[in-house]
Tab-separated table of C-alpha atoms and ligand atoms in Angstrom:
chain	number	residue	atom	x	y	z
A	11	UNK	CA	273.705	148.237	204.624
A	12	UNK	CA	271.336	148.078	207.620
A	13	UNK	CA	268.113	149.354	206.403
A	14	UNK	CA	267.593	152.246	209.625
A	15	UNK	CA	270.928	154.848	209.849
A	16	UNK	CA	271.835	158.371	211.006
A	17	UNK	CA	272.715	161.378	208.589
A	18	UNK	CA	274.791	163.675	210.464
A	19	UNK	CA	274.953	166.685	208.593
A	20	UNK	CA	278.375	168.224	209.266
A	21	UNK	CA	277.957	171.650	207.874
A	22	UNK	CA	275.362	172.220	210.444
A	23	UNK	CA	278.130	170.815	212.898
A	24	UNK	CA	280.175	173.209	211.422
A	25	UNK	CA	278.074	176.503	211.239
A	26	UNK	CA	277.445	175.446	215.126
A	27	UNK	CA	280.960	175.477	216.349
A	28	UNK	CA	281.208	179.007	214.032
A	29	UNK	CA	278.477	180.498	215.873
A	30	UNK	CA	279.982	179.355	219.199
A	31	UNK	CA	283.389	180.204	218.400
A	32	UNK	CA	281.757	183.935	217.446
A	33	UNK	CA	280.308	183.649	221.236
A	34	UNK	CA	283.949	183.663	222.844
A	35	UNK	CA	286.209	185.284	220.130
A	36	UNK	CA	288.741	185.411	222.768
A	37	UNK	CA	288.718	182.091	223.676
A	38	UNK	CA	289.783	178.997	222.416
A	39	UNK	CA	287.250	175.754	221.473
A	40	UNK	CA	287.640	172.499	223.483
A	41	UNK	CA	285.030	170.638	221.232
A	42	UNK	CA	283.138	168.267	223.924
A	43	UNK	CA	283.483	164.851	221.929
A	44	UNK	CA	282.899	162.274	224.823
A	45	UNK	CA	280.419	159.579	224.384
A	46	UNK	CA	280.946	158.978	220.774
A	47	UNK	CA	280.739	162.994	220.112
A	48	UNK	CA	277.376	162.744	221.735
A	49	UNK	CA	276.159	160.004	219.551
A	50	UNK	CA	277.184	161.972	216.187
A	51	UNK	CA	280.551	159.591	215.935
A	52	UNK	CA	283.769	161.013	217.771
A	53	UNK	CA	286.054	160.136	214.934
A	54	UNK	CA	284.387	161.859	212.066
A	55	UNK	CA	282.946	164.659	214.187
A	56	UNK	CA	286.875	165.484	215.860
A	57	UNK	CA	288.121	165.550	212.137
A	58	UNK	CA	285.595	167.649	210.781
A	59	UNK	CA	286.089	170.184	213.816
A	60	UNK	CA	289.588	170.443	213.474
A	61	UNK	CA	290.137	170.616	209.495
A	62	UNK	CA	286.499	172.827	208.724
A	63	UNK	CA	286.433	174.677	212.263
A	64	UNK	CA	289.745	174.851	213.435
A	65	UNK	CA	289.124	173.410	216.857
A	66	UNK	CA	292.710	172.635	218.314
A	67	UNK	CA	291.584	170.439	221.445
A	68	UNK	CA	288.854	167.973	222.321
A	69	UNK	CA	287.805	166.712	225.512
A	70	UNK	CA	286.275	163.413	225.913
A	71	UNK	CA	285.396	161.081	229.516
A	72	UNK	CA	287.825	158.305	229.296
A	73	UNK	CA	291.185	157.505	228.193
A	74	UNK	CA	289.401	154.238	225.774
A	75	UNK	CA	287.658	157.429	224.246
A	76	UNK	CA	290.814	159.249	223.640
A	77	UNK	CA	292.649	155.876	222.312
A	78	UNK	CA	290.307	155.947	219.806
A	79	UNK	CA	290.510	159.470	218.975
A	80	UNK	CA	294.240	158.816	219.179
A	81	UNK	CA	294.203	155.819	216.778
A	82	UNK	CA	292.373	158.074	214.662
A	83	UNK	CA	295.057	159.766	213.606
A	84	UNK	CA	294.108	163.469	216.048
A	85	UNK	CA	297.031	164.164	217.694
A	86	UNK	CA	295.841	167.024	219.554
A	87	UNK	CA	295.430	168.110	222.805
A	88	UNK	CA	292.907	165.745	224.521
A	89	UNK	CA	291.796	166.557	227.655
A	90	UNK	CA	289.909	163.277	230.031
A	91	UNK	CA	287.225	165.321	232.086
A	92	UNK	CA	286.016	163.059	234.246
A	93	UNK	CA	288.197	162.874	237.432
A	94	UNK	CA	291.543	160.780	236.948
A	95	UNK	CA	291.432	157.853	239.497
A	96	UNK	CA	294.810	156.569	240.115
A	97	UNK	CA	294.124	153.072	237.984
A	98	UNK	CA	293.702	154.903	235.065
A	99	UNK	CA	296.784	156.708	235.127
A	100	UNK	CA	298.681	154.311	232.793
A	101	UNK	CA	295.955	154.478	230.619
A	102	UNK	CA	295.709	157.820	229.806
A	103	UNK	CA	299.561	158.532	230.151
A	104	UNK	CA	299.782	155.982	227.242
A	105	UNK	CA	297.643	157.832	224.816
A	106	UNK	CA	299.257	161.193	225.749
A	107	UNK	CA	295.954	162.257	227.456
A	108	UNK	CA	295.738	164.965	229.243
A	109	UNK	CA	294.347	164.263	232.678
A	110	UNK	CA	291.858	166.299	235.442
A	111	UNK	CA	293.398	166.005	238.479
A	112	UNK	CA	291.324	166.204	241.771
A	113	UNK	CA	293.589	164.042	243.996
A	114	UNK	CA	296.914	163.469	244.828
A	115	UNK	CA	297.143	159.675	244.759
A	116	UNK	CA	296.029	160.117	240.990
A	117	UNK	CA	298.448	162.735	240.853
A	118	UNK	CA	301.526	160.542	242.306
A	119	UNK	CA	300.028	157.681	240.051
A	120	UNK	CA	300.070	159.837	236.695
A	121	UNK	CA	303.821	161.676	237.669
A	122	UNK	CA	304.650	157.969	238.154
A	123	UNK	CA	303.507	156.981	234.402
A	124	UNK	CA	304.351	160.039	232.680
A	125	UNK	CA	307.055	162.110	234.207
A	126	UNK	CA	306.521	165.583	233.116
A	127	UNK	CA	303.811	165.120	231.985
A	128	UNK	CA	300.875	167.564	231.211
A	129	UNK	CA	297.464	167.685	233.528
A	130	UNK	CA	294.502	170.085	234.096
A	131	UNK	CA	293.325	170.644	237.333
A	132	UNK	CA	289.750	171.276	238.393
A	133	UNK	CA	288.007	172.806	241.461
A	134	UNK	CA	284.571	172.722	242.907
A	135	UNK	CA	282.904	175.891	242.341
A	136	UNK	CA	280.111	174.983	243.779
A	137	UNK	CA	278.236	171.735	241.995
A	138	UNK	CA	279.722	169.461	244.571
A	139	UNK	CA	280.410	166.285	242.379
A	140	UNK	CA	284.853	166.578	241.549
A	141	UNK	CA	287.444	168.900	242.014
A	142	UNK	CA	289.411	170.784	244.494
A	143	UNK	CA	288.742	172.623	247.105
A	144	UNK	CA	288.733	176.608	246.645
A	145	UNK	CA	290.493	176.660	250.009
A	146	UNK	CA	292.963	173.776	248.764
A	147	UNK	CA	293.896	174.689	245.502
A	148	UNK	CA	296.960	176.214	246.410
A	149	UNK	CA	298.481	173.360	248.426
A	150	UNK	CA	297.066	171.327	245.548
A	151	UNK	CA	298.745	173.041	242.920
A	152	UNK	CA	302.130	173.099	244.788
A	153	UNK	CA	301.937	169.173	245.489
A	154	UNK	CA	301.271	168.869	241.740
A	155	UNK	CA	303.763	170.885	240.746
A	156	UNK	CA	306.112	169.503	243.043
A	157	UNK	CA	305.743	166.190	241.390
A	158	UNK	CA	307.048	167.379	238.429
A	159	UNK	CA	304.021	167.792	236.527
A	160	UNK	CA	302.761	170.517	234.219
A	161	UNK	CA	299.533	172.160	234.910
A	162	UNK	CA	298.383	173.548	231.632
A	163	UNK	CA	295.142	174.808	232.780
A	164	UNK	CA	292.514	175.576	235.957
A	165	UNK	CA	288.940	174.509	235.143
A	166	UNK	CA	285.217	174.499	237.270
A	167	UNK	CA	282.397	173.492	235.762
A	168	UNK	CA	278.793	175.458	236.376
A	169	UNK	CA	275.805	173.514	237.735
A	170	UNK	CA	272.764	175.184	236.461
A	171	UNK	CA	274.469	177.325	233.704
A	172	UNK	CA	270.689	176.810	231.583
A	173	UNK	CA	268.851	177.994	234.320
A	174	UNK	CA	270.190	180.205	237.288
A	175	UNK	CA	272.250	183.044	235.935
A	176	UNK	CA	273.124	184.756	239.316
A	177	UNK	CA	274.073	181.181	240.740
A	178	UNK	CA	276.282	180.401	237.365
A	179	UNK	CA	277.701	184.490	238.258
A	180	UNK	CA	278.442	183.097	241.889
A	181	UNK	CA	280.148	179.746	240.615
A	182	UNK	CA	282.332	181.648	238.169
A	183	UNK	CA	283.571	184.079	240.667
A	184	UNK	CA	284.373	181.699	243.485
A	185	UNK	CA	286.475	179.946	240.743
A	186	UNK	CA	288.221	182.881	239.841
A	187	UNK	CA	288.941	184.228	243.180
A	188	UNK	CA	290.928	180.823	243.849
A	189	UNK	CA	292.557	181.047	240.452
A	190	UNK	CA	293.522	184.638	241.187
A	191	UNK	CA	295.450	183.562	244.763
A	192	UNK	CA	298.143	181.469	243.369
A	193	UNK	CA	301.092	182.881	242.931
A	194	UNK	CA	301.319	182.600	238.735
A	195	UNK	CA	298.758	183.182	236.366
A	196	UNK	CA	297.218	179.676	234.503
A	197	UNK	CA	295.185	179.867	232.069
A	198	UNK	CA	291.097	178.950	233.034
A	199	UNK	CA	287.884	177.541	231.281
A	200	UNK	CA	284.790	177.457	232.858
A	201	UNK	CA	281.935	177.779	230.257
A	202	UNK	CA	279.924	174.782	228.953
A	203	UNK	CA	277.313	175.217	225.715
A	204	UNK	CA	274.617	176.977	228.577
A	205	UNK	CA	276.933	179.365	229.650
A	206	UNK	CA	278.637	180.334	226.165
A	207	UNK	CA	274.999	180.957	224.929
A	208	UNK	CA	274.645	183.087	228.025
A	209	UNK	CA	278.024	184.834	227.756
A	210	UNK	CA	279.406	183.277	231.047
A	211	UNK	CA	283.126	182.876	231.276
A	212	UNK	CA	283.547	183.316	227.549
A	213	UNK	CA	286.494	185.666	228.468
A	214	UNK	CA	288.480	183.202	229.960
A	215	UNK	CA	291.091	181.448	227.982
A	216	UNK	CA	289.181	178.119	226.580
A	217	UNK	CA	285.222	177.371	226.466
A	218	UNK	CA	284.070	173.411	226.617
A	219	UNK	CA	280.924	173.337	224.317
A	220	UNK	CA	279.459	169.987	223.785
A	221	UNK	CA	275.387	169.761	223.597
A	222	UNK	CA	275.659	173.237	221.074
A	223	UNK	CA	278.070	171.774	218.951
A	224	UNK	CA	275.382	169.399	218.035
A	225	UNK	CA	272.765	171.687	217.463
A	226	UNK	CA	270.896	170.204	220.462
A	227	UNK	CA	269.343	173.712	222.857
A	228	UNK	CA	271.041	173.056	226.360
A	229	UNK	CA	268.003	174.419	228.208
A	230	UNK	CA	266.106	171.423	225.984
A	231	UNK	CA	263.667	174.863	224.701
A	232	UNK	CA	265.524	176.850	222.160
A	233	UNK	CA	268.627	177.941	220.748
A	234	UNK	CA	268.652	180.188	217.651
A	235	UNK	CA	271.333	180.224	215.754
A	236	UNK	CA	271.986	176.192	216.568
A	237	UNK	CA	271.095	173.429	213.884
A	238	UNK	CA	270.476	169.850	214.737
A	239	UNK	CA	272.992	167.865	213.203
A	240	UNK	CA	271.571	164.603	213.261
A	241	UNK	CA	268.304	162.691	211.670
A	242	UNK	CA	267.950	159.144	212.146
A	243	UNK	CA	266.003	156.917	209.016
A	244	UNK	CA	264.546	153.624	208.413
A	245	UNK	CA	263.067	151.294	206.211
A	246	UNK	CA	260.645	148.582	206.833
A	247	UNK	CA	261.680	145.446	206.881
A	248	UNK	CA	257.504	143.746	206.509
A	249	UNK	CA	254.460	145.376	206.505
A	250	UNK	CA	251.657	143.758	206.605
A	251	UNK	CA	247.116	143.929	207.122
A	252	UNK	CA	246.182	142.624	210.261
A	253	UNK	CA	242.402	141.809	210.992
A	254	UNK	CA	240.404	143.592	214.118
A	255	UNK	CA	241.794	142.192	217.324
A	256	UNK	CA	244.942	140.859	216.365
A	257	UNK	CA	247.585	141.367	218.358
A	258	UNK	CA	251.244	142.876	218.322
A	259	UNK	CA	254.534	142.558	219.501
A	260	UNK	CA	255.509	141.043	223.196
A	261	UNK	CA	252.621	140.614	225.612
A	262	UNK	CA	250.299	141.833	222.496
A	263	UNK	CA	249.679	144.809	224.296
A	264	UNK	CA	248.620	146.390	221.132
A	265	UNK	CA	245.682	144.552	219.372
A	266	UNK	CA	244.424	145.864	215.651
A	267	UNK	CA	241.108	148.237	215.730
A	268	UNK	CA	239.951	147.453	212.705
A	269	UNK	CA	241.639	146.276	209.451
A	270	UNK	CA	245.034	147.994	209.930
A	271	UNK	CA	248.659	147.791	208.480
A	272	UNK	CA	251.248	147.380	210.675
A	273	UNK	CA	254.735	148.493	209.496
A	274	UNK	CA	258.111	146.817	211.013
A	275	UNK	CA	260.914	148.635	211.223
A	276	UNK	CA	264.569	147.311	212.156
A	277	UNK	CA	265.462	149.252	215.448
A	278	UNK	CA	264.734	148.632	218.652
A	279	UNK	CA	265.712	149.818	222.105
A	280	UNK	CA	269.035	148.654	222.066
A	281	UNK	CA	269.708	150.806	219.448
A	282	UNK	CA	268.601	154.003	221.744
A	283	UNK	CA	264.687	153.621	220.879
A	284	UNK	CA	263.612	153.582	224.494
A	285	UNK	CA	261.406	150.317	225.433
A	286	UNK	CA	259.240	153.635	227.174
A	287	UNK	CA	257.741	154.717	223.627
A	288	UNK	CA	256.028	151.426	223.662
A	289	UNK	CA	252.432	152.429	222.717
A	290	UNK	CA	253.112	155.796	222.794
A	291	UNK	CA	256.198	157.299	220.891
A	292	UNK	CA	255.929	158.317	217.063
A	293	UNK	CA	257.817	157.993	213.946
A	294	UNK	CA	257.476	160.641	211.006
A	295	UNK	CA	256.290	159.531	207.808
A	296	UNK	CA	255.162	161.570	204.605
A	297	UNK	CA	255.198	164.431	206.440
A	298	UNK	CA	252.470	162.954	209.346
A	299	UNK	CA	253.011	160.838	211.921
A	300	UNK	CA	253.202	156.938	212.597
A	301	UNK	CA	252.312	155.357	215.855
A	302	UNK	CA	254.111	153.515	217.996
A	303	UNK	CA	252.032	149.888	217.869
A	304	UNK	CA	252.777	147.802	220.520
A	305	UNK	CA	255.885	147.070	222.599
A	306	UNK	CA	259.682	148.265	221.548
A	307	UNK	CA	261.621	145.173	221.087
A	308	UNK	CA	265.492	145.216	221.150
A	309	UNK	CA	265.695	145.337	217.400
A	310	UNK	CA	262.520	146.110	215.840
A	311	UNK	CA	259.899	148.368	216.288
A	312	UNK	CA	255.790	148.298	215.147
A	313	UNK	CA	254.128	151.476	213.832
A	314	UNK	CA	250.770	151.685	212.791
A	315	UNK	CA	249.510	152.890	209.084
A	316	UNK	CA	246.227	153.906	207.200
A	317	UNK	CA	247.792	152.308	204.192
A	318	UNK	CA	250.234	149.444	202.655
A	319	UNK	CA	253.759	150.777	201.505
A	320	UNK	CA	256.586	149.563	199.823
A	321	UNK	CA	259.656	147.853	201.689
A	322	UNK	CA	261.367	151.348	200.361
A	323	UNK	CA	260.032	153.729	202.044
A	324	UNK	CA	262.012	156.153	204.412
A	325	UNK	CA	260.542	156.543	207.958
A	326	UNK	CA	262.289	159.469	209.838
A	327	UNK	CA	262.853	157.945	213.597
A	328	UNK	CA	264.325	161.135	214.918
A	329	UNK	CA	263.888	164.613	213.110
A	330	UNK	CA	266.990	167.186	212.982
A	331	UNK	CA	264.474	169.918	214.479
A	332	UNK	CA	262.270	170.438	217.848
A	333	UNK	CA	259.221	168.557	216.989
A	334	UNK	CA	257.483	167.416	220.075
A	335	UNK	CA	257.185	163.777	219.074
A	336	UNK	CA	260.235	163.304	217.090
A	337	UNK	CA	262.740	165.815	217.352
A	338	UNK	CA	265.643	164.332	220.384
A	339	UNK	CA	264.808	167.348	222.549
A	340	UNK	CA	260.858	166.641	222.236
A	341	UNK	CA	261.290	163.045	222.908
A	342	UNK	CA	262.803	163.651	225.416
A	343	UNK	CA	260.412	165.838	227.342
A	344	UNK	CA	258.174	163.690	226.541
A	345	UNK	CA	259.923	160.553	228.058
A	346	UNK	CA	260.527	162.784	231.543
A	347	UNK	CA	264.626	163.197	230.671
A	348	UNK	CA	267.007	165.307	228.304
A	349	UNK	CA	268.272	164.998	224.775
A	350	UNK	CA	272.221	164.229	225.906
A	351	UNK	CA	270.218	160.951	227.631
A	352	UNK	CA	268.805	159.996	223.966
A	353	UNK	CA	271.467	161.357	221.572
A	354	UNK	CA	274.060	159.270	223.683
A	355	UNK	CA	271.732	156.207	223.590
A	356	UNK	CA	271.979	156.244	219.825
A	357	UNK	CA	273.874	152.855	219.495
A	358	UNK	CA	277.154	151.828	217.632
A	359	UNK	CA	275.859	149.564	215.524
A	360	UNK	CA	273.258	152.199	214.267
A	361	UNK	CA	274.923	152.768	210.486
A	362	UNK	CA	276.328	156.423	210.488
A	363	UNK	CA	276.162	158.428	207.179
A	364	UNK	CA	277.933	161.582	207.206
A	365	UNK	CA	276.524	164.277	204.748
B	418	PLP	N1	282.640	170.376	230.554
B	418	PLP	C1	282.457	169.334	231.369
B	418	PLP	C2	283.344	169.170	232.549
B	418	PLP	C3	281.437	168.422	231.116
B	418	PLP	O1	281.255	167.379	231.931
B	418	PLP	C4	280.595	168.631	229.993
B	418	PLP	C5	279.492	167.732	229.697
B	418	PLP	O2	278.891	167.102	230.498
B	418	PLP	C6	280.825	169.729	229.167
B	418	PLP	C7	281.853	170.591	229.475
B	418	PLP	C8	279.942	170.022	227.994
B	418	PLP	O3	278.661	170.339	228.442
B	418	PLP	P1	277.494	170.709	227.418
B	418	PLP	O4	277.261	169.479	226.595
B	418	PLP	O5	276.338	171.047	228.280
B	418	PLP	O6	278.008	171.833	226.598
């Protein structure tokens, strides 16, 4: 096996989605499992969510996610957020996805590939990027509708759900009052991890929780009751005593102090260890702290240490807690962007080990 892997620890995953699910009791889960679940692995993470959690429906951002999902063996509802554009109707009709519909040439294109078949359809509440007009949504709905297809669901999404309550308030109610004009009832969702937390349209029929699910605080600050679900571990692969002045890695932007040991380990930024914690990010180690030493390469990484160790010792590149220099949501402060950047950075070939 490759000697640097994640642990993803799915009772945590599991207590998660039982502390969100206690946030809505009314409400059904669509687990957010786009993006390989975040990182954490779609597959295992869908599985686990359904058979420990009883999550009946996933969501995920394009139809080669739910294929995979699909080929998995999870023959559940699957909803495609992202906006369906009419050359992926095919796709996603093929895999018995369920699609967001925001236009009617995606609509004709889906009625075209699935007669009957089953869509959600999603309005612009306010954050301006897809969905429907509040004004529109009735003509919308009829075209839809009109085409044969089955709308099993309304949906908005909020903007600023982590940090502007009476903006989220405003979102949710321009979404209902468009909901509440058409002439039958469907049922809604609204509420992502920021606004469950908050209690924000977690009386409506479904919630979408992603970030939460993985233990991961959607205002990157703090989220009790949530456990991080994921650690990520290496080994060196060399370590060895370099004399004052030598240099390390490309353009030996790190040269040696003194006598110092220099410990290689196997990742590198295309495995999600940004090329930015050149110099300055950290690993854990024995319950301190390893340097950063020199530039991030694509597969291997130089941290600095006081002493020689064995090729079998366990670094910890990412910690499942909010440590400032290697917890996901520290890092990422620290780097200037947010955990979902990092924990969806984590790369494929990264060796996942499912506790
Ligand atoms: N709903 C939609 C439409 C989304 O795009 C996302 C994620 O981006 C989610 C729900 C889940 O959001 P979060 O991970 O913040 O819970």
């Amino acid at each position: 096996m490759r000697p640097t892997w994640l642990e993803i620890d799915l009772g945590a995953l599991g207590r998660n989605c039982a502390h969100l699910a206690g946030r809505a009791p009314d409400a059904q889960l669509i687990a957010v499992v786009k993006a390989d679940a975040y990182g954490h692995g779609a597959v295992r993470v869908a599985r686990y969510l359904r058979e420990r959690c009883g999550v009946r429906r996933f969501a995920v951002a394009t139809s080669g996610e739910g294929a995979e999902l699909r080929a998995a063996g999870i023959a559940e509802p699957v909803l495609l957020l992202g906006a369906l554009h009419p050359d992926d109707a095919e796709g996603a009709a093929r895999h018995g996805l369920t699609p967001t519909l925001v236009t009617l040439a995606a609509a004709r294109a889906f009625a075209a590939a699935r007669p009957g078949g089953r869509v959600q359809v999603k309005v612009d509440s306010g954050m301006g990027r897809v969905g429907v007009a509040p004004a529109e949504l009735a003509g919308f709905m009829a075209a839809v509708e009109g085409l044969g297809l089955e709308v099993e669901a309304i949906y908005t999404h909020f903007a600023v759900a982590d940090e502007d309550e009476a903006e989220t308030r405003r979102q949710l109610a321009v979404f209902l009052e468009a909901a509440r004009a058409l002439p039958r009832r469907y049922p809604l969702h609204a509420a992502n991890s920021a606004a469950i937390l908050a209690g924000l349209g977690t009386g409506l029929d479904f919630v979408r929780p992603g970030v939460a699910l993985y233990g991961l605080p959607p205002d990157m600050k703090e989220a009790p009751g949530l456990e991080p679900v994921l650690a990520w571990k290496a080994r060196p692969t060399q370590v060895k005593r370099l004399p004052a002045g030598h240099g390390v890695g490309y353009g030996l932007s790190y040269r040696a102090g003194g006598e110092e040991w220099i410990a290689t380990l196997p990742f590198g930024y295309a495995d999600g260890f940004s090329r930015a914690l050149s110099n300055r990010g950290w690993v854990r180690w024995r319950g301190g702290y390893a340097p950063v030493a020199g530039r991030v390469s694509m597969d291997q990484t130089t941290v600095r240490l006081p002493e020689p160790v064995g090729l079998d010792e366990v670094f910890e590149v990412v910690t499942p807690d909010l440590d400032e220099r290697t917890g996901l949501t520290g890092r990422a402060r620290a780097l200037g962007t947010i955990h979902y950047e990092l924990a969806t950075a984590l790369s494929r070939r990264l060796p996942r080990i499912y506790l």
